[in-house]
Tab-separated table of C-alpha atoms in Angstrom:
chain	number	residue	atom	x	y	z
N	1	MET	CA	-4.555	-75.931	-4.291
N	2	LYS	CA	-2.558	-72.722	-4.187
N	3	GLN	CA	-3.289	-72.092	-7.860
N	4	GLN	CA	-7.041	-72.525	-7.272
N	5	ASN	CA	-6.966	-70.101	-4.331
N	6	SER	CA	-4.957	-67.620	-6.387
N	7	LYS	CA	-7.429	-67.884	-9.245
N	8	LYS	CA	-10.391	-67.379	-6.922
N	9	TYR	CA	-8.644	-64.370	-5.352
N	10	LYS	CA	-8.019	-62.768	-8.741
N	11	GLU	CA	-11.616	-63.375	-9.801
N	12	HIS	CA	-12.884	-61.913	-6.538
N	13	THR	CA	-10.580	-58.884	-6.874
N	14	SER	CA	-11.646	-58.366	-10.479
N	15	LYS	CA	-15.335	-58.446	-9.542
N	16	ARG	CA	-14.764	-56.047	-6.650
N	17	ARG	CA	-12.847	-53.685	-8.913
N	18	LYS	CA	-15.629	-53.753	-11.493
N	19	THR	CA	-18.214	-53.075	-8.789
N	20	SER	CA	-16.083	-50.239	-7.438
N	21	ASN	CA	-15.731	-48.730	-10.919
N	22	ILE	CA	-19.477	-48.945	-11.525
N	23	VAL	CA	-20.197	-47.267	-8.177
N	24	TYR	CA	-17.589	-44.588	-8.921
N	25	LEU	CA	-18.954	-43.849	-12.393
N	26	THR	CA	-22.536	-43.880	-11.129
N	27	THR	CA	-21.625	-41.429	-8.373
N	28	LEU	CA	-19.921	-39.134	-10.878
N	29	LEU	CA	-22.884	-39.261	-13.265
N	30	LEU	CA	-25.324	-38.541	-10.439
N	31	ALA	CA	-23.166	-35.655	-9.225
N	32	PHE	CA	-22.946	-34.104	-12.705
N	33	GLU	CA	-26.669	-34.698	-13.166
N	34	ALA	CA	-27.399	-32.967	-9.858
N	35	ILE	CA	-25.177	-30.024	-10.793
N	36	GLY	CA	-26.798	-29.743	-14.213
N	37	LEU	CA	-30.304	-29.844	-12.756
N	38	SER	CA	-29.402	-27.264	-10.076
N	39	LEU	CA	-28.208	-24.865	-12.797
N	40	ILE	CA	-31.633	-25.185	-14.413
N	41	ILE	CA	-33.961	-25.490	-11.413
N	42	PHE	CA	-32.543	-23.026	-8.855
N	43	PRO	CA	-32.852	-19.265	-9.490
N	44	ARG	CA	-29.739	-17.710	-10.948
N	45	SER	CA	-27.729	-15.225	-8.921
N	46	THR	CA	-28.173	-11.558	-9.831
N	47	VAL	CA	-25.866	-9.880	-7.311
N	48	SER	CA	-22.580	-10.985	-5.751
N	49	ILE	CA	-22.257	-9.717	-2.183
N	50	THR	CA	-18.718	-11.107	-2.014
N	51	GLU	CA	-17.613	-9.246	-5.146
N	52	LYS	CA	-19.863	-6.210	-4.447
N	53	ARG	CA	-21.271	-6.058	-7.962
N	54	GLU	CA	-24.309	-6.785	-10.053
N	55	LEU	CA	-23.831	-9.893	-12.160
N	56	LYS	CA	-24.270	-9.991	-15.920
N	57	THR	CA	-27.782	-9.735	-17.324
N	58	PHE	CA	-29.182	-11.886	-20.120
N	59	PRO	CA	-28.263	-10.189	-23.429
N	60	GLU	CA	-30.777	-8.724	-25.842
N	61	LEU	CA	-31.119	-10.694	-29.068
N	62	THR	CA	-30.690	-8.664	-32.232
N	63	ALA	CA	-29.898	-9.632	-35.804
N	64	ASP	CA	-26.476	-7.994	-35.597
N	65	SER	CA	-25.530	-9.650	-32.301
N	66	TYR	CA	-26.732	-13.063	-33.510
N	67	PHE	CA	-24.868	-13.118	-36.833
N	68	SER	CA	-21.715	-11.560	-35.368
N	69	GLY	CA	-21.562	-14.218	-32.669
N	70	ASP	CA	-21.728	-11.649	-29.854
N	71	PHE	CA	-25.088	-12.949	-28.631
N	72	THR	CA	-23.912	-16.509	-27.996
N	73	LYS	CA	-20.716	-15.208	-26.408
N	74	GLN	CA	-22.704	-12.950	-24.061
N	75	VAL	CA	-25.107	-15.797	-23.203
N	76	SER	CA	-22.112	-17.947	-22.265
N	77	GLU	CA	-20.713	-15.150	-20.070
N	78	TRP	CA	-24.123	-14.646	-18.433
N	79	PHE	CA	-24.473	-18.381	-17.765
N	80	SER	CA	-21.080	-18.692	-16.082
N	81	ASP	CA	-21.411	-15.409	-14.151
N	82	THR	CA	-24.855	-16.093	-12.643
N	83	VAL	CA	-24.354	-19.570	-11.210
N	84	PRO	CA	-26.924	-20.292	-8.449
N	85	PHE	CA	-25.513	-19.775	-4.952
N	86	ARG	CA	-22.420	-18.137	-6.468
N	87	ASP	CA	-21.152	-16.523	-3.250
N	88	GLU	CA	-21.720	-19.636	-1.141
N	89	LEU	CA	-19.825	-21.824	-3.618
N	90	THR	CA	-16.980	-19.277	-3.769
N	91	ASN	CA	-16.656	-19.282	0.022
N	92	ILE	CA	-16.605	-23.090	0.152
N	93	SER	CA	-13.984	-23.241	-2.596
N	94	THR	CA	-11.814	-20.677	-0.792
N	95	ALA	CA	-12.001	-22.588	2.489
N	96	ILE	CA	-11.040	-25.866	0.787
N	97	ARG	CA	-8.069	-24.279	-0.999
N	98	GLU	CA	-6.896	-22.712	2.251
N	99	ILE	CA	-7.057	-26.052	4.076
N	100	ARG	CA	-4.939	-27.580	1.311
N	101	GLY	CA	-2.487	-24.660	1.555
N	102	PHE	CA	-3.057	-23.631	-2.052
N	103	ARG	CA	-3.763	-20.249	-3.628
N	104	GLN	CA	-4.585	-19.969	-7.275
N	105	ASP	CA	-3.961	-16.252	-7.739
N	106	GLY	CA	-1.081	-15.433	-5.450
N	107	ILE	CA	1.782	-16.474	-3.244
N	108	ARG	CA	2.175	-16.737	0.492
N	109	LEU	CA	5.190	-15.191	2.100
N	110	HIS	CA	6.337	-14.933	5.702
N	111	ASN	CA	8.756	-12.732	7.622
N	112	VAL	CA	6.993	-9.670	6.294
N	113	GLY	CA	9.088	-7.260	8.240
N	114	THR	CA	7.680	-4.698	10.650
N	115	LEU	CA	3.998	-4.085	10.175
N	116	PRO	CA	2.839	-0.479	10.568
N	117	SER	CA	2.597	0.549	14.185
N	118	THR	CA	-0.624	2.066	15.478
N	119	SER	CA	1.186	4.559	17.683
N	120	ASP	CA	1.034	8.272	16.927
N	121	GLU	CA	4.838	8.435	17.092
N	122	SER	CA	5.160	5.849	14.331
N	123	SER	CA	2.586	7.623	12.197
N	124	SER	CA	4.351	10.960	12.348
N	125	SER	CA	7.666	9.302	11.622
N	126	SER	CA	6.441	7.605	8.459
N	127	THR	CA	4.738	10.798	7.363
N	128	SER	CA	7.908	12.857	7.725
N	129	THR	CA	9.835	10.232	5.779
N	130	SER	CA	7.381	10.402	2.911
N	131	SER	CA	7.426	14.165	2.999
N	132	SER	CA	11.214	14.383	2.860
N	133	GLU	CA	11.188	12.345	-0.337
N	134	SER	CA	8.670	14.684	-1.966
N	135	SER	CA	8.683	18.368	-2.778
N	136	SER	CA	9.148	21.019	-0.120
N	137	SER	CA	5.665	22.359	-0.760
N	138	SER	CA	4.251	19.067	0.459
N	139	SER	CA	6.245	19.289	3.682
N	140	SER	CA	4.917	22.723	4.514
N	141	SER	CA	1.325	21.721	3.785
N	142	THR	CA	1.692	18.637	5.980
N	143	SER	CA	2.803	20.639	8.993
N	144	SER	CA	0.136	23.293	8.572
N	145	SER	CA	-2.652	20.740	8.235
N	146	SER	CA	-1.461	18.654	11.166
N	147	SER	CA	-1.502	21.686	13.444
N	148	SER	CA	-5.068	22.515	12.454
N	149	THR	CA	-6.679	19.270	13.604
N	150	THR	CA	-9.389	19.706	16.209
N	151	GLY	CA	-9.442	18.432	19.747
N	152	SER	CA	-12.110	15.922	18.798
N	153	GLU	CA	-9.515	13.560	17.324
N	154	SER	CA	-8.859	11.981	20.706
N	155	THR	CA	-12.452	10.762	20.946
N	156	HIS	CA	-12.117	8.198	18.156
N	157	GLU	CA	-11.254	4.735	19.325
N	158	SER	CA	-9.374	2.348	17.067
N	159	SER	CA	-10.491	-1.235	16.515
N	160	SER	CA	-12.250	-3.164	19.256
N	161	SER	CA	-10.260	-5.099	21.843
N	162	THR	CA	-11.107	-8.322	20.010
N	163	SER	CA	-9.561	-6.941	16.837
N	164	GLU	CA	-6.474	-5.808	18.741
N	165	GLN	CA	-6.045	-9.311	20.145
N	166	LYS	CA	-6.214	-10.750	16.645
N	167	LYS	CA	-3.488	-8.365	15.492
N	168	ASP	CA	-1.223	-9.842	18.183
N	169	ASP	CA	-1.698	-13.331	16.711
N	170	PRO	CA	1.691	-14.327	15.190
N	171	GLU	CA	-0.029	-16.105	12.292
N	172	ILE	CA	-1.834	-12.895	11.327
N	173	GLN	CA	1.244	-10.726	11.867
N	174	ASP	CA	3.318	-12.937	9.563
N	175	HIS	CA	0.642	-13.281	6.900
N	176	LEU	CA	1.478	-11.825	3.483
N	177	ASN	CA	-0.325	-12.816	0.309
N	178	ILE	CA	0.520	-10.969	-2.916
N	179	THR	CA	-2.003	-11.690	-5.651
N	180	ASN	CA	-1.656	-11.405	-9.398
N	181	ASN	CA	-4.221	-8.589	-9.495
N	182	GLY	CA	-1.982	-6.188	-7.589
N	183	ILE	CA	-3.325	-6.663	-4.065
N	184	ALA	CA	-1.273	-7.509	-0.992
N	185	VAL	CA	-2.868	-8.901	2.160
N	186	VAL	CA	-0.601	-7.842	5.021
N	187	GLY	CA	-1.681	-9.340	8.319
N	188	ASP	CA	-5.455	-8.883	8.262
N	189	ARG	CA	-5.369	-5.766	6.027
N	190	ALA	CA	-5.643	-5.775	2.224
N	191	LEU	CA	-3.767	-3.141	0.204
N	192	MET	CA	-4.100	-2.271	-3.485
N	193	MET	CA	-0.620	-1.659	-4.862
N	194	TYR	CA	-0.513	1.792	-6.483
N	195	GLY	CA	1.164	2.258	-9.880
N	196	GLY	CA	0.394	5.779	-11.029
N	197	SER	CA	1.200	7.738	-14.169
N	198	PHE	CA	2.630	11.258	-14.288
N	199	ALA	CA	1.517	11.625	-17.916
N	200	VAL	CA	-2.113	10.843	-17.087
N	201	SER	CA	-2.028	12.928	-13.914
N	202	GLU	CA	-1.039	15.960	-15.999
N	203	ARG	CA	-4.133	15.368	-18.133
N	204	TYR	CA	-6.195	15.027	-14.968
N	205	ALA	CA	-4.979	18.429	-13.757
N	206	LYS	CA	-5.637	20.034	-17.124
N	207	VAL	CA	-9.221	18.767	-17.345
N	208	MET	CA	-9.939	20.388	-13.974
N	209	ASN	CA	-8.412	23.584	-15.335
N	210	LYS	CA	-10.910	23.394	-18.205
N	211	TYR	CA	-13.792	23.361	-15.737
N	212	LYS	CA	-12.440	26.536	-14.134
N	213	GLN	CA	-12.050	28.160	-17.537
N	214	ALA	CA	-15.597	27.179	-18.551
N	215	MET	CA	-17.055	28.471	-15.256
N	216	PRO	CA	-14.699	31.252	-14.115
N	217	ASN	CA	-17.048	32.486	-11.384
N	218	VAL	CA	-17.234	29.063	-9.725
N	219	ASN	CA	-14.694	27.906	-7.107
N	220	VAL	CA	-13.043	24.669	-8.293
N	221	TYR	CA	-11.209	22.362	-5.870
N	222	SER	CA	-9.125	19.233	-6.358
N	223	MET	CA	-9.091	16.590	-3.618
N	224	ILE	CA	-7.006	13.537	-4.497
N	225	ILE	CA	-7.603	10.892	-1.851
N	226	PRO	CA	-4.665	8.603	-1.023
N	227	THR	CA	-5.445	4.934	-0.487
N	228	SER	CA	-4.439	2.735	2.423
N	229	CYS	CA	-1.432	1.447	0.474
N	230	GLU	CA	0.283	4.798	1.058
N	231	PHE	CA	0.134	4.626	4.852
N	232	TYR	CA	0.080	0.945	5.809
N	233	SER	CA	2.492	-0.828	3.448
N	234	PRO	CA	5.509	-2.354	5.221
N	235	ALA	CA	9.012	-1.723	3.933
N	236	SER	CA	9.108	-5.167	2.339
N	237	LEU	CA	6.474	-4.002	-0.189
N	238	ALA	CA	8.323	-0.842	-1.224
N	239	GLY	CA	9.182	-2.301	-4.614
N	240	TYR	CA	5.581	-3.199	-5.372
N	241	HIS	CA	4.025	0.285	-5.391
N	242	ALA	CA	4.763	3.887	-6.309
N	243	SER	CA	4.334	7.024	-4.195
N	244	GLU	CA	0.816	8.438	-4.218
N	245	LEU	CA	2.091	11.620	-2.577
N	246	ASP	CA	4.489	12.238	-5.475
N	247	ASN	CA	1.639	11.945	-7.950
N	248	ILE	CA	-0.618	14.243	-5.909
N	249	ASN	CA	2.103	16.869	-5.845
N	250	HIS	CA	2.584	16.419	-9.596
N	251	VAL	CA	-1.103	17.089	-10.236
N	252	ASN	CA	-1.057	20.140	-7.992
N	253	SER	CA	1.899	21.609	-9.888
N	254	PHE	CA	-0.232	21.819	-13.066
N	255	LEU	CA	-3.356	23.374	-11.537
N	256	GLN	CA	-4.342	26.814	-12.795
N	257	GLY	CA	-7.094	28.573	-10.895
N	258	VAL	CA	-8.029	25.283	-9.222
N	259	THR	CA	-7.439	25.058	-5.464
N	260	PRO	CA	-5.877	21.836	-4.110
N	261	VAL	CA	-7.296	20.303	-0.916
N	262	ASP	CA	-4.687	18.590	1.230
N	263	ALA	CA	-6.514	15.407	2.189
N	264	TYR	CA	-3.162	13.610	2.396
N	265	SER	CA	-1.954	15.506	5.470
N	266	ALA	CA	-5.375	15.345	7.092
N	267	LEU	CA	-5.315	11.547	6.847
N	268	ALA	CA	-1.625	11.130	7.683
N	269	ALA	CA	-2.227	12.822	11.039
N	270	HIS	CA	-4.745	10.123	12.018
N	271	THR	CA	-3.300	6.822	10.801
N	272	SER	CA	-3.549	5.377	14.324
N	273	GLU	CA	-7.347	5.577	13.961
N	274	ASP	CA	-9.667	3.535	11.749
N	275	ILE	CA	-9.558	5.865	8.742
N	276	TYR	CA	-9.348	3.025	6.181
N	277	LEU	CA	-11.202	-0.254	5.956
N	278	ARG	CA	-9.030	-3.369	6.324
N	279	THR	CA	-11.179	-5.690	4.198
N	280	ASP	CA	-12.333	-3.182	1.572
N	281	HIS	CA	-10.606	-1.026	-1.049
N	282	HIS	CA	-12.430	2.090	0.209
N	283	TRP	CA	-11.495	4.395	3.031
N	284	ALA	CA	-13.532	4.311	6.235
N	285	PRO	CA	-16.144	7.011	6.923
N	286	LEU	CA	-13.905	8.413	9.666
N	287	GLY	CA	-11.203	9.059	7.067
N	288	ALA	CA	-13.765	10.905	4.947
N	289	TYR	CA	-14.608	13.052	7.985
N	290	TYR	CA	-11.035	14.308	8.301
N	291	ALA	CA	-10.788	14.952	4.553
N	292	ALA	CA	-14.118	16.838	4.581
N	293	GLN	CA	-12.811	18.909	7.470
N	294	ALA	CA	-9.742	19.850	5.413
N	295	PHE	CA	-11.974	20.782	2.470
N	296	ALA	CA	-14.282	22.948	4.603
N	297	LYS	CA	-11.286	24.851	5.938
N	298	THR	CA	-9.937	25.370	2.406
N	299	ALA	CA	-13.351	26.482	1.089
N	300	GLY	CA	-13.949	28.805	4.046
N	301	VAL	CA	-17.254	27.276	5.160
N	302	PRO	CA	-18.422	26.161	8.629
N	303	PHE	CA	-17.962	22.528	9.595
N	304	LEU	CA	-19.861	20.377	12.087
N	305	ASP	CA	-17.776	18.644	14.745
N	306	ILE	CA	-18.174	14.883	14.881
N	307	SER	CA	-19.874	15.252	18.260
N	308	GLU	CA	-22.883	16.550	16.299
N	309	TYR	CA	-23.328	13.148	14.615
N	310	ASP	CA	-24.858	9.875	15.734
N	311	ARG	CA	-22.397	6.980	15.491
N	312	GLU	CA	-23.858	3.956	13.676
N	313	VAL	CA	-22.155	0.539	13.386
N	314	VAL	CA	-22.487	-2.429	11.048
N	315	HIS	CA	-20.706	-5.295	12.793
N	316	ASN	CA	-18.890	-8.220	11.120
N	317	TYR	CA	-18.295	-6.393	7.865
N	318	VAL	CA	-16.156	-8.030	5.145
N	319	GLY	CA	-15.632	-5.785	2.137
N	320	THR	CA	-14.575	-6.004	-1.484
N	321	MET	CA	-11.031	-7.222	-0.896
N	322	TYR	CA	-12.163	-10.699	0.079
N	323	GLY	CA	-13.914	-11.039	-3.273
N	324	TYR	CA	-10.830	-9.758	-5.094
N	325	THR	CA	-8.309	-11.950	-3.250
N	326	GLU	CA	-10.354	-14.860	-1.855
N	327	ASP	CA	-7.950	-14.686	1.075
N	328	ILE	CA	-9.511	-16.570	3.983
N	329	VAL	CA	-7.716	-14.368	6.532
N	330	LEU	CA	-9.901	-11.422	5.499
N	331	LYS	CA	-13.067	-13.463	5.753
N	332	ASN	CA	-12.092	-14.764	9.173
N	333	ASN	CA	-11.266	-11.272	10.483
N	334	PRO	CA	-14.303	-9.058	9.815
N	335	GLU	CA	-14.384	-5.452	11.023
N	336	ASP	CA	-16.858	-2.841	12.189
N	337	PHE	CA	-18.183	-0.491	9.514
N	338	VAL	CA	-18.720	2.744	11.452
N	339	TYR	CA	-20.486	5.729	9.915
N	340	TYR	CA	-21.854	9.032	11.218
N	341	VAL	CA	-25.321	10.523	10.692
N	342	PRO	CA	-25.794	14.274	11.319
N	343	LYS	CA	-28.290	15.038	14.082
N	344	THR	CA	-28.228	18.852	14.233
N	345	VAL	CA	-29.004	19.767	10.624
N	346	GLU	CA	-32.133	19.418	8.492
N	347	TYR	CA	-31.780	18.063	4.983
N	348	THR	CA	-33.765	16.569	2.117
N	349	THR	CA	-32.289	14.109	-0.395
N	350	THR	CA	-33.602	13.816	-3.944
N	351	TYR	CA	-32.519	11.099	-6.380
N	352	TYR	CA	-32.515	10.775	-10.108
N	353	GLU	CA	-31.632	7.166	-10.897
N	354	TYR	CA	-30.380	5.906	-14.216
N	355	GLU	CA	-31.663	2.681	-15.722
N	356	LEU	CA	-28.802	0.385	-16.659
N	357	SER	CA	-28.480	-2.584	-18.975
N	358	GLY	CA	-25.195	-4.424	-19.098
N	359	GLY	CA	-23.641	-1.587	-17.098
N	360	LYS	CA	-24.674	1.004	-19.692
N	361	ILE	CA	-27.204	3.808	-19.251
N	362	VAL	CA	-30.391	3.129	-21.212
N	363	GLY	CA	-32.831	5.465	-19.479
N	364	GLY	CA	-33.784	7.330	-16.345
N	365	ARG	CA	-36.461	7.076	-13.673
N	366	PRO	CA	-38.513	10.051	-12.394
N	367	ALA	CA	-36.976	12.005	-9.533
N	368	PHE	CA	-37.943	10.917	-6.016
N	369	ASN	CA	-37.061	11.754	-2.429
N	370	GLY	CA	-35.380	9.213	-0.175
N	371	ASN	CA	-32.898	8.698	2.646
N	372	PHE	CA	-29.281	9.702	2.166
N	373	PHE	CA	-28.152	6.971	4.561
N	374	VAL	CA	-29.230	3.410	3.735
N	375	ARG	CA	-29.101	1.122	6.759
N	376	TYR	CA	-27.615	-2.368	6.434
N	377	GLY	CA	-27.689	-5.183	8.962
N	378	ASP	CA	-24.683	-6.739	10.667
N	379	GLY	CA	-22.569	-8.899	8.365
N	380	ASN	CA	-23.868	-7.280	5.181
N	381	GLY	CA	-21.006	-6.925	2.697
N	382	MET	CA	-22.745	-4.017	0.927
N	383	ALA	CA	-22.340	-1.628	3.878
N	384	TYR	CA	-20.238	0.906	1.929
N	385	CYS	CA	-23.422	1.538	-0.084
N	386	THR	CA	-24.761	3.145	3.101
N	387	PHE	CA	-24.160	6.467	1.352
N	388	MET	CA	-26.890	7.058	-1.247
N	389	GLY	CA	-27.113	3.339	-1.997
N	390	GLY	CA	-24.431	3.412	-4.695
N	391	ASP	CA	-23.234	5.320	-7.750
N	392	SER	CA	-25.640	5.077	-10.712
N	393	GLN	CA	-27.594	8.250	-10.010
N	394	ILE	CA	-27.443	11.990	-9.545
N	395	VAL	CA	-28.224	13.113	-5.999
N	396	LYS	CA	-29.219	16.513	-4.677
N	397	VAL	CA	-29.232	17.332	-0.964
N	398	LYS	CA	-30.874	20.534	0.265
N	399	THR	CA	-29.983	21.696	3.776
N	400	ASN	CA	-30.683	24.503	6.219
N	401	ALA	CA	-26.987	25.479	6.462
N	402	GLY	CA	-27.723	29.067	5.406
N	403	THR	CA	-24.283	29.750	3.931
N	404	GLY	CA	-25.465	30.751	0.455
N	405	ARG	CA	-23.034	28.235	-1.083
N	406	ARG	CA	-23.999	25.406	-3.470
N	407	LEU	CA	-21.556	22.540	-3.984
N	408	ALA	CA	-21.208	19.975	-6.772
N	409	ILE	CA	-19.062	16.911	-5.998
N	410	LEU	CA	-17.657	15.110	-9.053
N	411	LYS	CA	-16.384	11.848	-7.700
N	412	ASP	CA	-15.599	8.159	-7.777
N	413	SER	CA	-16.958	5.849	-5.061
N	414	TYR	CA	-14.566	7.298	-2.460
N	415	GLY	CA	-16.501	10.537	-2.776
N	416	ASN	CA	-19.722	8.873	-1.595
N	417	ALA	CA	-18.652	9.164	2.030
N	418	LEU	CA	-17.993	12.939	1.874
N	419	PRO	CA	-21.359	14.728	1.411
N	420	GLY	CA	-22.827	13.694	4.779
N	421	TYR	CA	-20.153	15.729	6.569
N	422	LEU	CA	-20.917	18.875	4.540
N	423	PHE	CA	-24.646	19.248	5.218
N	424	GLY	CA	-23.833	22.032	7.682
N	425	SER	CA	-21.486	23.730	5.218
N	426	PHE	CA	-23.513	24.157	2.005
N	427	ASP	CA	-27.157	24.966	1.278
N	428	GLU	CA	-27.181	22.440	-1.545
N	429	ILE	CA	-24.948	19.551	-2.547
N	430	ILE	CA	-25.178	17.818	-5.930
N	431	VAL	CA	-23.341	14.492	-6.221
N	432	ILE	CA	-22.268	13.343	-9.695
N	433	ASP	CA	-20.437	10.087	-10.322
N	434	MET	CA	-17.861	10.212	-13.109
N	435	ARG	CA	-19.366	7.094	-14.742
N	436	TYR	CA	-23.040	8.118	-14.705
N	437	PHE	CA	-23.933	11.539	-16.078
N	438	THR	CA	-25.916	12.336	-19.220
N	439	HIS	CA	-25.938	16.136	-19.308
N	440	ASN	CA	-23.673	18.957	-20.362
N	441	VAL	CA	-21.996	19.699	-17.055
N	442	VAL	CA	-21.601	23.443	-17.656
N	443	ASP	CA	-25.280	23.927	-18.494
N	444	PHE	CA	-26.378	21.612	-15.699
N	445	LEU	CA	-24.373	23.268	-12.921
N	446	THR	CA	-25.104	26.775	-14.180
N	447	ASP	CA	-28.845	26.064	-14.154
N	448	ASN	CA	-28.517	24.816	-10.561
N	449	GLY	CA	-26.642	27.926	-9.404
N	450	THR	CA	-23.558	25.997	-8.320
N	451	THR	CA	-20.936	28.133	-6.536
N	452	ASP	CA	-18.337	25.445	-5.783
N	453	ILE	CA	-17.088	22.295	-7.529
N	454	LEU	CA	-15.078	19.609	-5.726
N	455	PHE	CA	-13.300	16.878	-7.673
N	456	ALA	CA	-13.012	14.041	-5.136
N	457	ASN	CA	-11.252	10.999	-6.570
N	458	ASN	CA	-8.780	8.521	-5.159
N	459	SER	CA	-5.159	8.356	-6.307
N	460	PHE	CA	-5.831	5.497	-8.714
N	461	HIS	CA	-8.530	7.372	-10.616
N	462	ALA	CA	-6.473	10.569	-10.658
N	463	ALA	CA	-3.901	8.605	-12.679
N	464	THR	CA	-6.325	6.681	-14.923
N	465	ALA	CA	-7.000	7.770	-18.506
N	466	SER	CA	-10.681	6.791	-18.474
N	467	THR	CA	-11.291	9.186	-15.563
N	468	VAL	CA	-9.984	12.077	-17.649
N	469	THR	CA	-12.101	10.970	-20.613
N	470	TYR	CA	-15.284	10.932	-18.496
N	471	TYR	CA	-14.720	14.447	-17.193
N	472	GLU	CA	-13.733	15.806	-20.616
N	473	THR	CA	-16.889	14.303	-22.151
N	474	PHE	CA	-19.098	15.984	-19.536
N	475	LEU	CA	-17.861	19.366	-20.755
N	476	THR	CA	-18.819	18.839	-24.404
N	477	GLN	CA	-21.635	16.268	-24.499
N	478	GLN	CA	-25.180	17.217	-25.421
N	479	ASP	CA	-27.999	16.348	-23.037
N	480	TRP	CA	-29.153	12.771	-23.646
N	481	GLY	CA	-32.790	13.764	-23.125
N	482	TYR	CA	-33.622	11.454	-20.194
N	483	TRP	CA	-34.441	14.166	-17.750
N	484	ILE	CA	-34.843	17.915	-17.221
N	485	VAL	CA	-33.856	19.922	-14.148
N	486	LYS	CA	-37.455	21.055	-13.549
N	487	GLU	CA	-38.399	17.458	-12.671
N	488	TRP	CA	-36.061	17.712	-9.730
N	489	GLU	CA	-37.453	21.029	-8.547
N	490	ASP	CA	-41.054	19.815	-8.846
N	491	SER	CA	-40.504	16.652	-6.782
N	492	SER	CA	-42.077	16.705	-3.332
N	493	GLU	CA	-39.758	17.899	-0.574
N	494	THR	CA	-40.198	15.830	2.544
N	495	ALA	CA	-37.454	16.167	5.139
N	496	GLU	CA	-35.696	12.988	6.182
């Protein structure tokens, strides 16, 4: 009897196991079928808000690309890069990994040490420490700049009370995630670890000298913008990054006829304020205000106080660092993106946009007038594109400043936040991104009657070889033929 029952039990178990396997395999097949169909049916993503970039475009088929194998490789890259609902799937994946306590690209550490204080006393202390480790010239410039700050600095509040409460959360205070791509998330702030190169920074200084030599009657200025890593890294991260101040001083020591702008001291005096974004690799617009103020003083031009601006806010902003790190702490702790629009100056903004394919310039659109400030809704991760909408263009702003000065800003994306604070300082401002320019820079700026040139790049780009190559090429390249200056002058001029 027992043997019969045992046999029936085994048969029953075997049937149930087979049924379970069939259901399991059927579920898997249906899931893969659904995924495959979704990749075909749903529209493919073209832009990643999380990563703040345009996704790959479908490659052009040519005989060379087909027989070399490049075409199929590029199609494969396009297919994997433009998955439907890319950002949504990334966010779900990040949340699941966080629940499981797993990070693919980094490590979690605790007992970070003392996080940077937001008190003015702490700020000045850390600044003096950095200065004592650098050259004496830096120390003197720090003190002179700090004493020149205006009384308006006290009007700028730091983060909202909600944000301050979050900073008191022990879990956030203890949070440290160091990723393999050189980013550390300390508390609810992400920091790009700076490496630097004295050899490249010498080349960076010398290429600016070449601009001065090529245009001896034009004032040339160098503003190297430190990143948040320099001011907000705890002592426990000292071995992970180099000194940006040391590299800035090194660049300045090689300048000939080029005037340095001390943005470092201007920012160091205000580290208790929101001068850098926590969730983005850029500085905050308020930081750009203080740097622009330092530049205006160096250039000897008038400067509008921040009281002459309207304060605009994009709430619940999460910037580029979440896309780079996929650290859920950043996503769960959004910030306010605060920018300032001048209200006492008249200005007109004209754009010349480049046409891009695969990130490369393939043409140009006719010049048109538009808004300098692009307004984004709350929660939009593209808010840093508020200024001119991005980089792939040349922009000219005409103002009623009446100073007789015309400025050209040669910049990386940090420089996008600067021009809006200089509308009361220069009659004309031309903005040129180091990655998108198809003219001979000497001819171009001479034809436009430029009186001043400002190189505005962050510390990383000031120590990157490709930055030097871009600026060197501008000096020698022939016009690509996409556009002539007269197009700009002939465009209609409607004030914003």
